[in-house]
Coordinates of C-alpha atoms and ligand atoms in Angstrom, one line a residue:
X1 CA 249.0 -53.8 128.5
X2 CA 246.5 -52.5 131.0
X3 CA 248.4 -52.3 134.2
X4 CA 247.7 -50.2 137.3
X5 CA 251.4 -50.5 138.1
X6 CA 254.5 -51.4 136.2
X7 CA 256.3 -54.2 138.0
X8 CA 259.9 -53.5 136.9
X9 CA 261.5 -55.6 139.6
X10 CA 263.6 -58.6 138.5
X11 CA 260.6 -60.9 138.7
X12 CA 257.7 -61.2 138.9
X13 CA 257.4 -59.1 135.7
X14 CA 254.4 -57.6 134.0
X15 CA 251.9 -60.1 132.7
X16 CA 250.4 -59.8 129.3
X17 CA 246.6 -59.5 129.1
X18 CA 246.3 -62.8 127.1
X19 CA 248.2 -64.6 129.9
X20 CA 245.9 -63.2 132.6
X21 CA 243.0 -64.2 130.5
X22 CA 244.3 -67.8 130.3
X23 CA 245.0 -67.8 134.0
X24 CA 241.5 -66.8 134.8
X25 CA 239.8 -69.6 132.8
X26 CA 237.7 -72.1 134.8
X27 CA 239.8 -74.7 136.6
X28 CA 239.5 -78.1 135.0
X29 CA 240.2 -81.4 136.7
X30 CA 243.9 -82.2 136.4
X31 CA 243.2 -85.4 134.5
X32 CA 240.6 -83.9 132.2
X33 CA 241.7 -84.7 128.7
X34 CA 241.2 -81.1 127.7
X35 CA 243.7 -80.0 130.4
X36 CA 246.2 -82.8 129.9
X37 CA 246.4 -81.8 126.2
X38 CA 247.3 -78.2 127.3
X39 CA 249.8 -79.5 129.8
X40 CA 251.5 -81.8 127.2
X41 CA 251.6 -78.9 124.8
X42 CA 253.2 -76.7 127.5
X43 CA 255.9 -79.3 128.1
X44 CA 256.5 -79.7 124.3
X45 CA 256.9 -75.9 123.9
X46 CA 259.4 -76.0 126.8
X47 CA 261.5 -78.6 124.9
X48 CA 261.2 -76.5 121.8
X49 CA 262.4 -73.4 123.6
X50 CA 265.5 -75.3 124.9
X51 CA 265.9 -77.1 121.6
X52 CA 266.0 -80.6 123.2
X53 CA 264.4 -84.0 122.5
X54 CA 265.4 -85.2 126.0
X55 CA 263.2 -84.3 128.9
X56 CA 261.5 -81.2 130.4
X57 CA 259.6 -80.9 133.7
X58 CA 257.2 -78.1 134.5
X59 CA 255.8 -78.5 138.1
X60 CA 254.5 -76.5 141.0
X61 CA 257.3 -74.7 142.8
X62 CA 259.6 -71.7 142.4
X63 CA 263.0 -71.4 140.7
X64 CA 264.7 -72.6 143.9
X65 CA 262.9 -75.9 143.6
X66 CA 264.2 -76.2 140.0
X67 CA 267.7 -75.5 141.4
X68 CA 267.2 -78.3 144.0
X69 CA 265.9 -80.7 141.3
X70 CA 269.1 -80.1 139.2
X71 CA 271.4 -80.9 142.1
X72 CA 269.6 -83.9 143.8
X73 CA 269.0 -85.7 140.5
X74 CA 272.6 -85.6 139.3
X75 CA 274.9 -85.3 142.3
X76 CA 275.1 -87.4 145.4
X77 CA 276.4 -87.1 149.0
X78 CA 280.2 -87.0 149.0
X79 CA 280.4 -85.9 145.3
X80 CA 282.1 -82.5 144.7
X81 CA 280.7 -79.6 142.6
X82 CA 282.1 -76.3 141.5
X83 CA 279.9 -73.2 142.0
X84 CA 280.8 -70.3 139.7
X85 CA 279.1 -67.4 141.4
X86 CA 278.4 -63.9 140.2
X87 CA 276.4 -62.9 143.2
X88 CA 273.6 -63.8 145.6
X89 CA 271.9 -66.4 143.4
X90 CA 275.1 -68.1 142.4
X91 CA 275.9 -68.4 146.1
X92 CA 272.5 -70.1 146.7
X93 CA 273.9 -73.3 145.2
X94 CA 276.4 -73.5 148.1
X95 CA 274.0 -74.2 151.1
X96 CA 271.6 -76.0 148.7
X97 CA 274.2 -78.6 147.8
X98 CA 275.6 -78.7 151.3
X99 CA 272.1 -79.6 152.6
X100 CA 272.5 -82.9 150.7
X101 CA 276.0 -83.6 152.0
X102 CA 277.6 -82.6 148.7
X103 CA 281.2 -81.1 148.8
X104 CA 281.2 -77.6 147.3
X105 CA 284.1 -75.5 146.0
X106 CA 283.2 -71.9 145.0
X107 CA 284.7 -69.3 142.7
X108 CA 283.1 -65.9 143.5
X109 CA 283.5 -62.8 141.4
X110 CA 283.7 -59.4 142.9
X111 CA 280.1 -58.1 142.6
X112 CA 279.6 -56.6 139.2
X113 CA 282.3 -58.6 137.4
X114 CA 282.7 -62.2 136.0
X115 CA 284.8 -64.9 137.5
X116 CA 288.0 -65.1 135.3
X117 CA 288.1 -68.0 132.8
X118 CA 291.7 -68.8 133.8
X119 CA 290.7 -69.2 137.4
X120 CA 287.9 -71.7 136.4
X121 CA 290.3 -73.6 134.1
X122 CA 292.9 -73.9 136.9
X123 CA 290.2 -75.1 139.3
X124 CA 288.9 -77.7 136.9
X125 CA 292.5 -78.9 136.3
X126 CA 293.2 -79.2 140.0
X127 CA 290.0 -81.1 141.0
X128 CA 287.4 -83.5 139.7
X129 CA 283.9 -82.2 139.7
X130 CA 280.6 -84.0 139.1
X131 CA 279.0 -80.8 138.1
X132 CA 279.6 -77.1 137.7
X133 CA 276.8 -74.6 138.4
X134 CA 276.6 -71.3 136.5
X135 CA 273.9 -68.6 136.9
X136 CA 273.1 -67.3 133.5
X137 CA 272.1 -63.9 134.8
X138 CA 272.8 -63.2 138.5
X139 CA 269.8 -61.1 139.6
X140 CA 271.7 -59.5 142.4
X141 CA 274.4 -57.9 140.3
X142 CA 273.0 -57.8 136.7
X143 CA 276.0 -59.7 135.5
X144 CA 275.6 -62.2 132.6
X145 CA 277.8 -65.3 132.5
X146 CA 279.8 -66.0 129.4
X147 CA 278.4 -69.5 128.7
X148 CA 279.9 -69.6 125.2
X149 CA 283.3 -69.9 126.8
X150 CA 282.3 -71.7 130.0
X151 CA 280.5 -74.7 128.4
X152 CA 283.5 -76.0 126.4
X153 CA 285.8 -75.7 129.5
X154 CA 283.4 -77.4 131.8
X155 CA 282.6 -80.2 129.4
X156 CA 286.3 -80.8 128.6
X157 CA 286.6 -81.5 132.4
X158 CA 283.9 -84.1 132.2
X159 CA 281.5 -82.3 134.5
X160 CA 277.8 -81.7 134.0
X161 CA 277.0 -78.1 133.0
X162 CA 274.1 -76.9 135.1
X163 CA 272.7 -73.5 134.0
X164 CA 270.4 -71.5 136.3
X165 CA 268.3 -69.6 133.8
X166 CA 265.7 -68.2 136.2
X167 CA 266.5 -64.6 135.2
X168 CA 267.4 -65.5 131.6
X169 CA 265.2 -68.1 130.1
X170 CA 263.2 -66.8 127.1
X171 CA 265.4 -63.7 126.8
X172 CA 268.9 -65.2 126.3
X173 CA 270.0 -68.2 124.2
X174 CA 269.8 -71.4 126.2
X175 CA 270.1 -73.9 123.3
X176 CA 270.6 -77.4 124.6
X177 CA 271.0 -78.8 121.1
X178 CA 274.0 -76.6 120.3
X179 CA 277.5 -77.8 120.6
X180 CA 279.9 -75.2 122.0
X181 CA 283.3 -75.5 120.4
X182 CA 282.7 -79.2 119.7
X183 CA 279.6 -81.3 119.1
X184 CA 279.7 -82.9 122.5
X185 CA 280.1 -79.7 124.5
X186 CA 276.4 -79.0 125.4
X187 CA 274.4 -77.7 128.3
X188 CA 273.2 -80.6 130.5
X189 CA 270.6 -78.9 132.5
X190 CA 268.7 -75.6 132.2
X191 CA 266.5 -74.7 135.2
X192 CA 264.1 -71.8 135.4
X193 CA 261.0 -70.3 137.0
X194 CA 257.9 -68.9 135.5
X195 CA 257.9 -65.3 136.8
X196 CA 260.9 -63.6 135.1
X197 CA 261.5 -63.3 131.4
X198 CA 258.8 -65.8 130.5
X199 CA 256.2 -63.4 132.0
X200 CA 253.9 -65.8 134.0
X201 CA 253.0 -65.3 137.7
X202 CA 255.3 -67.0 140.2
X203 CA 254.7 -70.7 140.9
X204 CA 256.3 -72.9 138.3
X205 CA 259.6 -74.7 138.5
X206 CA 260.9 -75.5 135.0
X207 CA 263.8 -77.7 134.2
X208 CA 265.2 -79.6 131.2
X209 CA 267.7 -82.5 131.3
X210 CA 270.0 -83.7 128.5
X211 CA 270.5 -87.4 127.9
X212 CA 273.7 -87.1 129.8
X213 CA 272.0 -85.5 132.8
X214 CA 269.3 -88.2 132.7
X215 CA 271.9 -90.9 132.7
X216 CA 273.4 -89.3 135.8
X217 CA 270.0 -89.6 137.5
X218 CA 269.8 -93.3 136.6
X219 CA 273.3 -93.9 137.9
X220 CA 272.2 -92.6 141.3
X221 CA 269.6 -95.2 141.9
X222 CA 267.8 -93.5 144.9
X223 CA 268.0 -89.8 145.7
X224 CA 267.3 -88.0 148.9
X225 CA 264.1 -86.4 147.6
X226 CA 260.6 -87.4 146.8
X227 CA 258.7 -84.4 145.3
X228 CA 262.0 -83.3 143.6
X229 CA 262.9 -86.7 142.2
X230 CA 262.4 -86.6 138.5
X231 CA 261.7 -90.3 138.4
X232 CA 258.4 -89.6 140.1
X233 CA 257.5 -87.1 137.4
X234 CA 258.7 -88.8 134.3
X235 CA 255.4 -90.6 133.6
X236 CA 253.5 -87.4 134.1
X237 CA 255.6 -85.4 131.7
X238 CA 255.3 -88.1 129.1
X239 CA 251.6 -88.4 129.6
X240 CA 250.0 -85.8 131.9
X241 CA 246.9 -88.0 132.5
X242 CA 249.1 -89.9 134.9
X243 CA 249.0 -88.6 138.4
X244 CA 251.9 -88.0 140.8
X245 CA 251.0 -84.7 142.5
X246 CA 248.3 -82.2 141.5
X247 CA 249.6 -79.7 138.9
X248 CA 248.7 -76.0 139.2
X249 CA 246.1 -76.2 136.5
X250 CA 245.6 -72.4 136.0
X251 CA 249.3 -71.6 136.0
X252 CA 249.7 -74.2 133.3
X253 CA 247.1 -72.4 131.2
X254 CA 249.0 -69.2 131.7
X255 CA 252.4 -70.8 131.0
X256 CA 251.2 -72.5 127.8
X257 CA 249.9 -69.1 126.6
X258 CA 253.1 -67.3 127.5
X259 CA 255.2 -69.9 125.8
X260 CA 253.2 -69.5 122.6
X261 CA 253.8 -65.7 122.8
X262 CA 257.6 -66.4 123.4
X263 CA 257.9 -68.8 120.4
X264 CA 255.8 -66.6 118.2
X265 CA 258.1 -63.6 118.8
X266 CA 260.9 -66.1 118.2
X267 CA 264.1 -66.4 120.3
X268 CA 266.3 -64.6 117.8
X269 CA 264.0 -61.5 118.0
X270 CA 263.6 -61.8 121.7
X271 CA 267.4 -62.1 122.4
X272 CA 267.9 -58.9 120.2
X273 CA 265.1 -57.1 121.9
X274 CA 266.4 -57.8 125.4
X275 CA 270.0 -56.9 124.6
X276 CA 268.7 -53.7 123.1
X277 CA 266.5 -52.7 126.0
X278 CA 269.2 -53.4 128.5
X279 CA 271.8 -51.2 126.7
X280 CA 269.2 -48.4 126.1
X281 CA 267.9 -48.2 129.6
X282 CA 271.4 -48.2 131.1
X283 CA 272.5 -45.4 128.7
X284 CA 269.4 -43.4 129.7
X285 CA 269.9 -43.9 133.5
X286 CA 273.5 -43.0 133.0
X287 CA 272.4 -39.6 131.6
X288 CA 270.8 -39.1 135.1
X289 CA 274.2 -39.6 136.7
X290 CA 273.4 -43.2 137.7
X291 CA 276.0 -45.9 137.1
X292 CA 275.3 -49.5 136.3
X293 CA 277.2 -51.8 138.7
X294 CA 278.2 -54.1 135.8
X295 CA 280.4 -52.9 133.0
X296 CA 278.5 -52.9 129.6
X297 CA 280.5 -55.9 128.3
X298 CA 279.2 -58.1 131.1
X299 CA 275.8 -56.4 131.8
X300 CA 272.7 -58.5 131.6
X301 CA 269.9 -58.0 128.9
X302 CA 267.2 -58.7 131.5
X303 CA 267.9 -56.5 134.5
X304 CA 270.3 -53.9 135.7
X305 CA 271.7 -53.1 139.1
X306 CA 272.1 -49.3 139.2
X307 CA 274.2 -47.3 141.7
X308 CA 272.6 -44.2 143.0
X309 CA 274.2 -40.8 142.6
X310 CA 275.5 -39.2 145.8
X311 CA 272.8 -38.1 148.2
X312 CA 269.8 -40.2 147.0
X313 CA 268.0 -42.1 149.8
X314 CA 267.1 -45.6 148.5
X315 CA 263.9 -46.1 150.5
X316 CA 262.6 -42.6 149.6
X317 CA 263.5 -43.0 145.9
X318 CA 261.7 -46.3 145.6
X319 CA 258.7 -45.2 147.6
X320 CA 258.2 -42.0 145.5
X321 CA 258.6 -44.1 142.3
X322 CA 256.0 -46.6 143.6
X323 CA 253.5 -43.7 144.2
X324 CA 253.9 -43.1 140.4
X325 CA 253.2 -46.7 139.6
X326 CA 256.8 -47.8 138.9
X327 CA 258.0 -50.6 141.1
X328 CA 261.7 -51.3 141.2
X329 CA 263.7 -53.4 143.7
X330 CA 266.3 -52.6 146.2
X331 CA 269.8 -54.0 146.0
X332 CA 270.9 -57.0 148.0
X333 CA 273.6 -57.7 150.7
X334 CA 276.4 -55.0 150.9
X335 CA 274.8 -53.0 148.1
X336 CA 271.5 -52.5 150.0
X337 CA 270.8 -48.8 150.1
X338 CA 273.4 -48.0 147.5
X339 CA 271.7 -49.3 144.4
X340 CA 268.4 -50.3 143.0
X341 CA 267.5 -53.1 140.5
X342 CA 265.3 -52.6 137.5
X343 CA 264.0 -55.4 135.4
X344 CA 263.6 -54.9 131.6
X345 CA 262.4 -58.3 130.5
X346 CA 259.5 -60.4 129.4
X347 CA 256.5 -58.6 128.1
X348 CA 258.0 -55.1 128.9
X349 CA 257.9 -52.7 126.0
X350 CA 260.1 -49.8 125.0
X351 CA 257.1 -47.5 125.7
X352 CA 256.9 -48.8 129.3
X353 CA 260.7 -48.3 129.7
X354 CA 260.4 -44.7 128.4
X355 CA 257.6 -44.0 130.8
X356 CA 259.8 -45.4 133.6
X357 CA 262.7 -43.2 132.6
X358 CA 260.5 -40.1 132.8
X359 CA 259.2 -41.1 136.2
X360 CA 262.7 -41.8 137.5
X361 CA 263.8 -38.4 136.2
X362 CA 260.9 -36.6 137.9
X363 CA 261.5 -38.4 141.2
X364 CA 265.2 -37.4 141.1
X365 CA 264.1 -33.8 140.4
X366 CA 261.6 -34.0 143.3
X367 CA 264.5 -35.2 145.5
X368 CA 266.5 -32.0 144.6
X369 CA 268.7 -33.6 142.0
X370 CA 269.3 -31.7 138.8
X371 CA 268.6 -33.9 135.7
X372 CA 267.5 -33.4 132.1
X373 CA 264.8 -35.9 131.3
X374 CA 265.0 -35.0 127.6
X375 CA 268.6 -36.0 127.5
X376 CA 267.9 -39.3 129.1
X377 CA 265.1 -40.0 126.6
X378 CA 267.3 -39.0 123.7
X379 CA 270.0 -41.4 125.0
X380 CA 267.5 -44.1 125.2
X381 CA 266.2 -43.6 121.7
X382 CA 269.7 -43.3 120.2
X383 CA 270.5 -46.8 121.4
X384 CA 267.0 -48.3 120.7
X385 CA 266.9 -50.2 117.4
X386 CA 263.8 -52.3 118.0
X387 CA 260.4 -50.7 117.4
X388 CA 258.7 -48.7 120.1
Ligands
PLP401 C1 264.8 -65.4 141.2 C2 266.0 -66.3 141.0 C3 266.1 -67.5 141.7 C4 265.1 -67.9 142.7 O1 263.9 -68.2 142.1 P1 262.6 -68.3 143.1 O2 261.5 -68.4 142.1 O3 262.6 -67.0 143.9 O4 262.8 -69.5 143.9 C5 267.2 -68.3 141.4 N1 268.1 -67.9 140.5 C6 268.1 -66.8 139.8 C7 269.1 -66.4 138.9 C8 267.0 -65.9 140.1 O5 266.9 -64.8 139.4

């Protein structure tokens, strides 16, 4: 990678050279057969990634549009959904669904922890829900959801399982063909965006529907949306020479390229790599006296929310790090100023992470904090099992 800066925020993430190259190709007409072939391939690779024969949609927009598509195409006004929230992005489903007159119940975890399974089970017993939303990795807290256990519970309650994969897709398993506990207990919708673990610039909403989720759309007849109505996109996804709204031609080039990279590495290897990077960088930062918000058992492979040691000013820390070409993000809501968030996903390498650890160590020293950079690097390498 030839970067001037390392963008270690939880998206957008560093872009591989090949992806930039694809992005910079001359713009073709959106119905040019050379382009429609690339677009079709990109959609097919998306289905391959999610292991589904049903339908995938890749359109202009951000992850939030994909969230909206998941809701408006399956749930209608007056229906009730359950939001399982591990932070800021889990909570986003609340006003989003309410904007369409949908009734929303919420189970919120204390930031840094998971909602207890018993609580979810009780809630599902007490009420009937059309759908349950789960954020695979909540980008505000760095908490990963336990979908292995959540899917069977939700499907046993006859609700649709909607998974927000914006900060997880292409780094964690999101296998729509897999039965969890039983053959029928499957993910109904995975929604995502281009700019996180897939490693494409921002601008694409990505979403896959199972047969059951598609049937829910057909049951609704009309929906309170136009651009977000999947019925308007279905013909385009089947055959991209059909027109509904102009696709972002260059982003599709980039996305097709990035998906090839993802599938070439293989999901098994990618999942392992992300788990390993996450564990290793948290151990290293811990050696600097910094504590991850989430306990290791629920900590996400893609990003970490790290609490500052006593006496470190957030704005100053991040500004000094940025001067050294390492960009990390501040924390959200009540954690603002108390923690920072570091992404370790997509095309990031162990070498880049080691570089970031050294820079963080030097900034801490610069701010009058006594740290041993060698100890942090050693901790990193002790945990690291994938090749540098
Ligand atoms: C980033 C993110 C979103 C929002 O995506 P945008 O592309 O900013 O609209 C939603 N959910 C999760 C989990 C995210 O990380």
